[in-house]
PDB file of C-alpha atoms and ligand atoms in Angstrom:
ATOM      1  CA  UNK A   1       0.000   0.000   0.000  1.00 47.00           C
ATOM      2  CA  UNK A   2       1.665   3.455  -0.936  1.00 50.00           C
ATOM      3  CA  UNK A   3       2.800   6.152   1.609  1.00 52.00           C
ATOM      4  CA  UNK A   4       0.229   9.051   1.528  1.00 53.00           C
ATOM      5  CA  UNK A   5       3.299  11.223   0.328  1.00 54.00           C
ATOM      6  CA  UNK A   6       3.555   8.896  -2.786  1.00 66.00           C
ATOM      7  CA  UNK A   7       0.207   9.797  -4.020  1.00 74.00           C
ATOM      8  CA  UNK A   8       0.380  12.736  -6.340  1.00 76.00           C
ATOM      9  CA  UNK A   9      -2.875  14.631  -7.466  1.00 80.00           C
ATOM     10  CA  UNK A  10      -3.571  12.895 -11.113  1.00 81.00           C
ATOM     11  CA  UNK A  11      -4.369  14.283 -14.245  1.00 87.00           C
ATOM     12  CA  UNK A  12      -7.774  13.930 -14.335  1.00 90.00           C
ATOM     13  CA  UNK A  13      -9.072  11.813 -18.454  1.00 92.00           C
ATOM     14  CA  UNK A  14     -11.756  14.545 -18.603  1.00 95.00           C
ATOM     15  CA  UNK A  15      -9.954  17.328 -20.250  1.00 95.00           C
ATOM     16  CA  UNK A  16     -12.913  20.413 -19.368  1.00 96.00           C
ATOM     17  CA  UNK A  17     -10.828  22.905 -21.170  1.00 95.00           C
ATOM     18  CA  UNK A  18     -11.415  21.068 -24.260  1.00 96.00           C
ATOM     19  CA  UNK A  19     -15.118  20.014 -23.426  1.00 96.00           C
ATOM     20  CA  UNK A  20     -15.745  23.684 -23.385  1.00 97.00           C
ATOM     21  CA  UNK A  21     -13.549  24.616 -26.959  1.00 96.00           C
ATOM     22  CA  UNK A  22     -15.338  21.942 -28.773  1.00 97.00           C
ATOM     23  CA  UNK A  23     -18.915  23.568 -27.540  1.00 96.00           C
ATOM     24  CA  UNK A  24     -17.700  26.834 -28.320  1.00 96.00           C
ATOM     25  CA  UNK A  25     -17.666  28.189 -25.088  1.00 96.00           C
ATOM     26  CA  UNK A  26     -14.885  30.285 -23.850  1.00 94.00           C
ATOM     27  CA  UNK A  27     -12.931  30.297 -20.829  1.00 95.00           C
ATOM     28  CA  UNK A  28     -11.064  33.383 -19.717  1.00 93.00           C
ATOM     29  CA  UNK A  29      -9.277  33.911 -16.238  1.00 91.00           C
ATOM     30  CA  UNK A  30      -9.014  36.894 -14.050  1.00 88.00           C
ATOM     31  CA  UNK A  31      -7.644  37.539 -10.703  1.00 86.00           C
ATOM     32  CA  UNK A  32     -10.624  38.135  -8.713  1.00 77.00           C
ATOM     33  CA  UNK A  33     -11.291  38.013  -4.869  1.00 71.00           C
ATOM     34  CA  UNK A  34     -15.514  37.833  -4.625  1.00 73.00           C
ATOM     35  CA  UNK A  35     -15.682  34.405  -6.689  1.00 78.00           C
ATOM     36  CA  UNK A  36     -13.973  31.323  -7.994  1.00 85.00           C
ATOM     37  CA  UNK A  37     -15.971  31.007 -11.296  1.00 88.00           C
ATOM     38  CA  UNK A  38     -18.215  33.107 -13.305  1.00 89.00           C
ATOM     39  CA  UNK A  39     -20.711  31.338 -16.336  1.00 91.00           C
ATOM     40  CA  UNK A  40     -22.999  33.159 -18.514  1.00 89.00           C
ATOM     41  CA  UNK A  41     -25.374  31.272 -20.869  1.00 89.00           C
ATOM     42  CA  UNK A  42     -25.971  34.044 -23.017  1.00 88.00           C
ATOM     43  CA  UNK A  43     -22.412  34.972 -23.760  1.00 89.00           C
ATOM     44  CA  UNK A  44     -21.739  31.071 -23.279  1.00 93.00           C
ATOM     45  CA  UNK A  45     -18.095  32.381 -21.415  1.00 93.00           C
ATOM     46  CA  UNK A  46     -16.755  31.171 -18.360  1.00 92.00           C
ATOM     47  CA  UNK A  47     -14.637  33.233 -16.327  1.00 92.00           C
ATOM     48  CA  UNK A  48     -12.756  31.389 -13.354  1.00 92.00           C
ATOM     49  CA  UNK A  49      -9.900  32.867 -10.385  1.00 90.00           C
ATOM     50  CA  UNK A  50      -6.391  32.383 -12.561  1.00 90.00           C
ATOM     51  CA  UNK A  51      -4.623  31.089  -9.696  1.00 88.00           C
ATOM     52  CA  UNK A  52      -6.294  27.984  -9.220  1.00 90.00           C
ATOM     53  CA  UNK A  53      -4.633  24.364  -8.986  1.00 87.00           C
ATOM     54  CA  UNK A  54      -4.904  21.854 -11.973  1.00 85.00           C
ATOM     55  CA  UNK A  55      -7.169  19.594 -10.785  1.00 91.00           C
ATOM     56  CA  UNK A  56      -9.267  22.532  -8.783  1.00 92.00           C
ATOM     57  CA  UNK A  57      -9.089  24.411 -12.785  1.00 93.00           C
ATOM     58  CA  UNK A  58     -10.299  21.523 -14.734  1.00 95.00           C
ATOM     59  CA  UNK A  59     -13.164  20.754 -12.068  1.00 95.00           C
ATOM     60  CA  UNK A  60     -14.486  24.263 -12.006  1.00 95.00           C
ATOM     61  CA  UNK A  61     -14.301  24.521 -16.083  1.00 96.00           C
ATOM     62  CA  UNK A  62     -16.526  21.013 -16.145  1.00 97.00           C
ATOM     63  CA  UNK A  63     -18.714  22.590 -13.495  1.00 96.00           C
ATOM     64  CA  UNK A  64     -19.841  26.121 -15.618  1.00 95.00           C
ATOM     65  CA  UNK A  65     -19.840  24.059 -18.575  1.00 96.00           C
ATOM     66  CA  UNK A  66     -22.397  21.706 -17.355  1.00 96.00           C
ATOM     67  CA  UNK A  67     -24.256  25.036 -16.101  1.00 94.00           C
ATOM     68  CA  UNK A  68     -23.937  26.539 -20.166  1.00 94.00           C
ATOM     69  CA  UNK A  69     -24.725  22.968 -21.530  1.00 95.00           C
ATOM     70  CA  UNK A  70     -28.684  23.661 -20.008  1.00 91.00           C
ATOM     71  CA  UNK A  71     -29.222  26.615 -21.582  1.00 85.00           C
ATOM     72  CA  UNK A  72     -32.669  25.359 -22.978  1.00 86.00           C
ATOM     73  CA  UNK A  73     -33.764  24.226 -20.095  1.00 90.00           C
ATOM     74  CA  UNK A  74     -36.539  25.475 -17.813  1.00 92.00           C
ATOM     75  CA  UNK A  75     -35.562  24.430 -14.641  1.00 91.00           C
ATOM     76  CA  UNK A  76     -32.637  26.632 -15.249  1.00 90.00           C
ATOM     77  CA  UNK A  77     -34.884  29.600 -16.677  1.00 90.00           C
ATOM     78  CA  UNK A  78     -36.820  28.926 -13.956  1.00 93.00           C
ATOM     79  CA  UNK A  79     -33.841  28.996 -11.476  1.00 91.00           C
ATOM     80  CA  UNK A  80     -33.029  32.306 -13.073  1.00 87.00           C
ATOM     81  CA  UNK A  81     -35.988  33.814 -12.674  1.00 88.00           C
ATOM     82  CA  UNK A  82     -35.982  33.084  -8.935  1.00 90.00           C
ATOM     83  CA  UNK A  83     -39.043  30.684  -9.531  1.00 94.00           C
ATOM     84  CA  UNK A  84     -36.920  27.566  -8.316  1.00 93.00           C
ATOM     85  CA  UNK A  85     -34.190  26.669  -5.975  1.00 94.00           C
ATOM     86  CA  UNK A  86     -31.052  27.965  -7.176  1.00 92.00           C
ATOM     87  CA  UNK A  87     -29.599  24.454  -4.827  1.00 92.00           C
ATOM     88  CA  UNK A  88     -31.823  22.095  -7.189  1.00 93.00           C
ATOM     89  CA  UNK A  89     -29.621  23.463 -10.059  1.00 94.00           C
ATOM     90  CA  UNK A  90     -26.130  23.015  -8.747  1.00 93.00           C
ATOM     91  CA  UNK A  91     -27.137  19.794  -7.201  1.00 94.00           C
ATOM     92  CA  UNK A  92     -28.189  18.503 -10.765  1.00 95.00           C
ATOM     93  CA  UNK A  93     -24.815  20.197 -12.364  1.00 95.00           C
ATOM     94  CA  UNK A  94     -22.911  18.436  -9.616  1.00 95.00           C
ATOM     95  CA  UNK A  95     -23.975  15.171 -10.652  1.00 96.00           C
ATOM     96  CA  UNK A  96     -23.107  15.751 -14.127  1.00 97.00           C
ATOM     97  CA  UNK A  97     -19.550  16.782 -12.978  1.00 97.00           C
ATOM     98  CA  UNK A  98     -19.075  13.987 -10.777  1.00 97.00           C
ATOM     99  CA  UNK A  99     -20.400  11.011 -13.343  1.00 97.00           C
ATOM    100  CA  UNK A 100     -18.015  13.079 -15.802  1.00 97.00           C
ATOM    101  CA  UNK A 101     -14.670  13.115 -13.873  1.00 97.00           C
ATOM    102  CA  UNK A 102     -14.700  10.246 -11.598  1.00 98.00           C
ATOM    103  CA  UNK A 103     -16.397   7.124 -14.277  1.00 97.00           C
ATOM    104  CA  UNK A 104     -16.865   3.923 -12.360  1.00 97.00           C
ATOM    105  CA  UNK A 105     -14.051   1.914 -13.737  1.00 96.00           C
ATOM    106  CA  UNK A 106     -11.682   4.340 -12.376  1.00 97.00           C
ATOM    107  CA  UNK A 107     -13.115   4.942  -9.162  1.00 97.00           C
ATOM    108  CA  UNK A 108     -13.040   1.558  -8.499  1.00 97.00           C
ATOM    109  CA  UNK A 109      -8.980   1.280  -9.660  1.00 96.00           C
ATOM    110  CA  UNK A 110      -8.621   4.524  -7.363  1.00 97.00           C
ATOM    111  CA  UNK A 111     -10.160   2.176  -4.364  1.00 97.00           C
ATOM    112  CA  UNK A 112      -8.287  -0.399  -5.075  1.00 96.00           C
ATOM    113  CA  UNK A 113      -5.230   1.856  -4.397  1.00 96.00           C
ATOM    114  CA  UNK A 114      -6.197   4.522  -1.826  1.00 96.00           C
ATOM    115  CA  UNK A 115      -7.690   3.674   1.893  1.00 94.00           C
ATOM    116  CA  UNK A 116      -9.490   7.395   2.552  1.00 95.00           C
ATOM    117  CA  UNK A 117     -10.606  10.374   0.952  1.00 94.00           C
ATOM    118  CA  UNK A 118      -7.505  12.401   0.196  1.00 93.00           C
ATOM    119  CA  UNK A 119      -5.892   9.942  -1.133  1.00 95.00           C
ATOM    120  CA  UNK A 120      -8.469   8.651  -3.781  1.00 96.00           C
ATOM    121  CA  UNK A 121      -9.394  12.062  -4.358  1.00 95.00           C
ATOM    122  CA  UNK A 122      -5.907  12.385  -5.478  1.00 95.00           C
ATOM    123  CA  UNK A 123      -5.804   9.480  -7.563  1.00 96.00           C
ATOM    124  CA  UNK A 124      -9.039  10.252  -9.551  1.00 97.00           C
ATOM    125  CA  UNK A 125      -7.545  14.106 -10.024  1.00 96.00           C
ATOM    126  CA  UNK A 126     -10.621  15.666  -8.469  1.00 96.00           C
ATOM    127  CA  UNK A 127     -11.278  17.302  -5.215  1.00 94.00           C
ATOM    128  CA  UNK A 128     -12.666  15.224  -2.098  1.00 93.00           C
ATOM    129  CA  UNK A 129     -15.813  17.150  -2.483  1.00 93.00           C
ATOM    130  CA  UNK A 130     -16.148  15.736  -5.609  1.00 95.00           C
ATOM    131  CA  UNK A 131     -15.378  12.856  -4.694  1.00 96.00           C
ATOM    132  CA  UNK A 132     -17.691  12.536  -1.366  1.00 95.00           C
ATOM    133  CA  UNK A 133     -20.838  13.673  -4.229  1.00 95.00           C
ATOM    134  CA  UNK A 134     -20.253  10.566  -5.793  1.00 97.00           C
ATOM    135  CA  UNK A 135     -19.755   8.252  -3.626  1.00 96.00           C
ATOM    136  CA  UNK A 136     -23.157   9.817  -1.816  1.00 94.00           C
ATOM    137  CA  UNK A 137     -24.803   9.488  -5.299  1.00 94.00           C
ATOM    138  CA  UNK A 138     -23.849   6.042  -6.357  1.00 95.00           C
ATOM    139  CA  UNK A 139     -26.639   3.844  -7.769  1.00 95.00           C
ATOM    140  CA  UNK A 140     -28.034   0.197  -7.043  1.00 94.00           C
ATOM    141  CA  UNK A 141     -26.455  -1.401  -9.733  1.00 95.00           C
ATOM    142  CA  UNK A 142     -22.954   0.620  -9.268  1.00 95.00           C
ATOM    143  CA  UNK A 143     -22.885  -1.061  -6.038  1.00 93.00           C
ATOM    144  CA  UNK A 144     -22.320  -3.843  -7.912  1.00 93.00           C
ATOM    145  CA  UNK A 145     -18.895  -2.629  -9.567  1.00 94.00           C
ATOM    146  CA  UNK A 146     -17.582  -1.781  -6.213  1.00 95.00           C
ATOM    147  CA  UNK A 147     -16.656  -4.497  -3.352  1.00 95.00           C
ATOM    148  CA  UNK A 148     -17.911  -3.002  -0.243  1.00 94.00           C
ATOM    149  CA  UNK A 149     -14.957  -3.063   1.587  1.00 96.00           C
ATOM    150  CA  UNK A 150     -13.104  -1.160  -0.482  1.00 97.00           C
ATOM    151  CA  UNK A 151     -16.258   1.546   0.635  1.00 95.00           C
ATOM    152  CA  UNK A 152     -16.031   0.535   4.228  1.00 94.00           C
ATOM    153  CA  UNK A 153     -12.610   0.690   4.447  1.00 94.00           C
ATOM    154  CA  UNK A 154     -12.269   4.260   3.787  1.00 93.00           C
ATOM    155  CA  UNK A 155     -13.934   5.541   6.828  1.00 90.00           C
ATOM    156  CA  UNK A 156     -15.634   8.128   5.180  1.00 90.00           C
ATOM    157  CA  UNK A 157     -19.468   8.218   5.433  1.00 88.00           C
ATOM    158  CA  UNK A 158     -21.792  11.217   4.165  1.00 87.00           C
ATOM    159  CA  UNK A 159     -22.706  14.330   6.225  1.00 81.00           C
ATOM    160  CA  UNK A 160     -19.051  14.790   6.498  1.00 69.00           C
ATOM    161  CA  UNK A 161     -18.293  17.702   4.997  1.00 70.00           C
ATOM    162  CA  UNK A 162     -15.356  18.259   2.786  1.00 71.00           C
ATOM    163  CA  UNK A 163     -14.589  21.738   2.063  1.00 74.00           C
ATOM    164  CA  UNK A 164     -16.532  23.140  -1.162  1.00 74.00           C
ATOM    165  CA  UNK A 165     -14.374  24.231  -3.828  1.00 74.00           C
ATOM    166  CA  UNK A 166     -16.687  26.584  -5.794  1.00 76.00           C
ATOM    167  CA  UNK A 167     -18.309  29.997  -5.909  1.00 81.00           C
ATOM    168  CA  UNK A 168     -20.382  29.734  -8.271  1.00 83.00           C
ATOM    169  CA  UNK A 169     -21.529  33.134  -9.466  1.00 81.00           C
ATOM    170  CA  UNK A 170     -25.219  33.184 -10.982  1.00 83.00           C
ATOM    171  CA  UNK A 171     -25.617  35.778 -13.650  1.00 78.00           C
ATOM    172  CA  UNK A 172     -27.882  38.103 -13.095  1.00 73.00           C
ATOM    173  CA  UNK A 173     -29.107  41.086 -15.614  1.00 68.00           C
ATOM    174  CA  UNK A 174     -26.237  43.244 -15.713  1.00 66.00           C
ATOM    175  CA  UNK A 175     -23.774  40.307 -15.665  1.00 67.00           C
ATOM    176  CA  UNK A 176     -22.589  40.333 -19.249  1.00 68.00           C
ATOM    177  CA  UNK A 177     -21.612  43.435 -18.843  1.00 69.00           C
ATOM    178  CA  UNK A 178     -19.392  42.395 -15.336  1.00 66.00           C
ATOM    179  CA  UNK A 179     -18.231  40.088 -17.602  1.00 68.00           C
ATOM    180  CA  UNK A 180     -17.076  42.520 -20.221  1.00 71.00           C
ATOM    181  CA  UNK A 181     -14.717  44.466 -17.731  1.00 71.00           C
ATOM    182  CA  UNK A 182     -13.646  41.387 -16.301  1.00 67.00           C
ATOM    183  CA  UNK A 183     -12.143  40.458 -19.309  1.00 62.00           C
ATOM    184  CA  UNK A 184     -12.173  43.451 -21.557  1.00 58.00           C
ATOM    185  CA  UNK A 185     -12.483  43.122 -25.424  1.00 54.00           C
ATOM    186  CA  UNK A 186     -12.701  39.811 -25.534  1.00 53.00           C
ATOM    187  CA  UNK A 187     -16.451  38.709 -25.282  1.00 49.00           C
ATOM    188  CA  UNK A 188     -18.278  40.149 -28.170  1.00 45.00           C
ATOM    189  CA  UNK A 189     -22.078  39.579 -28.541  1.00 44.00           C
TER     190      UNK A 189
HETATM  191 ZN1   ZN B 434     -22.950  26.299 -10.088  1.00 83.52          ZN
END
């Protein structure tokens, strides 16, 4: 069994940088102290804090990607318009983030490997938030995949918060423009 210290942080196989090229969304950074990323449907741009970590990056990017990729739907007009619970949203976005990043083939290789949290977090290349949504979400029949005391073994149960990585900042009607300073001349409608 490896020494904690011999675990880096992995690159995670979902590349969110690319996800968001090959949708035609861009991603801009700025150095910003009142949130960690930015997403607006309408200018489909994300803006995130520059100085973030690799795997931290890449798990934001997924996250205001997943937030773009519902532009048509109502639950998210509805969530706009203050009609639903902005909470409903994110939970649904991180789902899609956490089936994204952490498939079940790999999470079961990264329990294999790693007895707690930190350290499969680190395998997988995500952050033990992420990590903890997943395991909290797994279905019946991905039960199946994973022999349960590999689960038990890392000590971890739900409830237990690890620390959440995002800020997620809703747009609201003057947020394009925010978004325009933020990053000037480079979001053109
Ligand atoms: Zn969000």
């Amino acid at each position: 069994m490896p020494d904690r210290q011999d675990i880096a942080v992995q690159r995670n196989g979902f590349n969110a940088q690319e996800s968001a090229f090959s949708q035609g969304i861009r991603v801009d950074s700025a150095v910003v102290f009142d949130f960690v990323s930015y997403w607006s449907v309408v200018d489909r741009a994300i803006l995130i804090q520059a100085d973030l970590s690799g795997h931290v990056r890449n798990e934001v990017i997924a996250h205001a990607v997943a937030h773009i990729e519902m532009a048509e739907s109502r639950d998210l007009a509805a969530a706009l318009d203050g009609e639903r619970w902005r909470g409903r949203i994110e939970m649904e976005v991180h789902d899609v983030v956490a089936h994204r990043l952490i498939p079940l083939a790999d999470l079961r290789d990264a329990l294999e490997v790693g007895d707690n949290l930190t350290d499969v977090s680190a395998l997988l290349g995500v952050t033990e938030f992420l990590l903890g949504w997943r395991l909290q979400h797994l279905a019946n029949d991905e039960f199946a995949v994973i022999p349960v005391h590999l689960l038990n073994r890392l000590g971890w149960l739900p409830g237990i918060p690890a620390e959440y990585p995002y800020r997620c900042l809703w747009p609201t009607s003057s947020s394009g423009e925010i978004l325009r300073q933020l990053a000037p001349g480079r979001h053109h409608r």
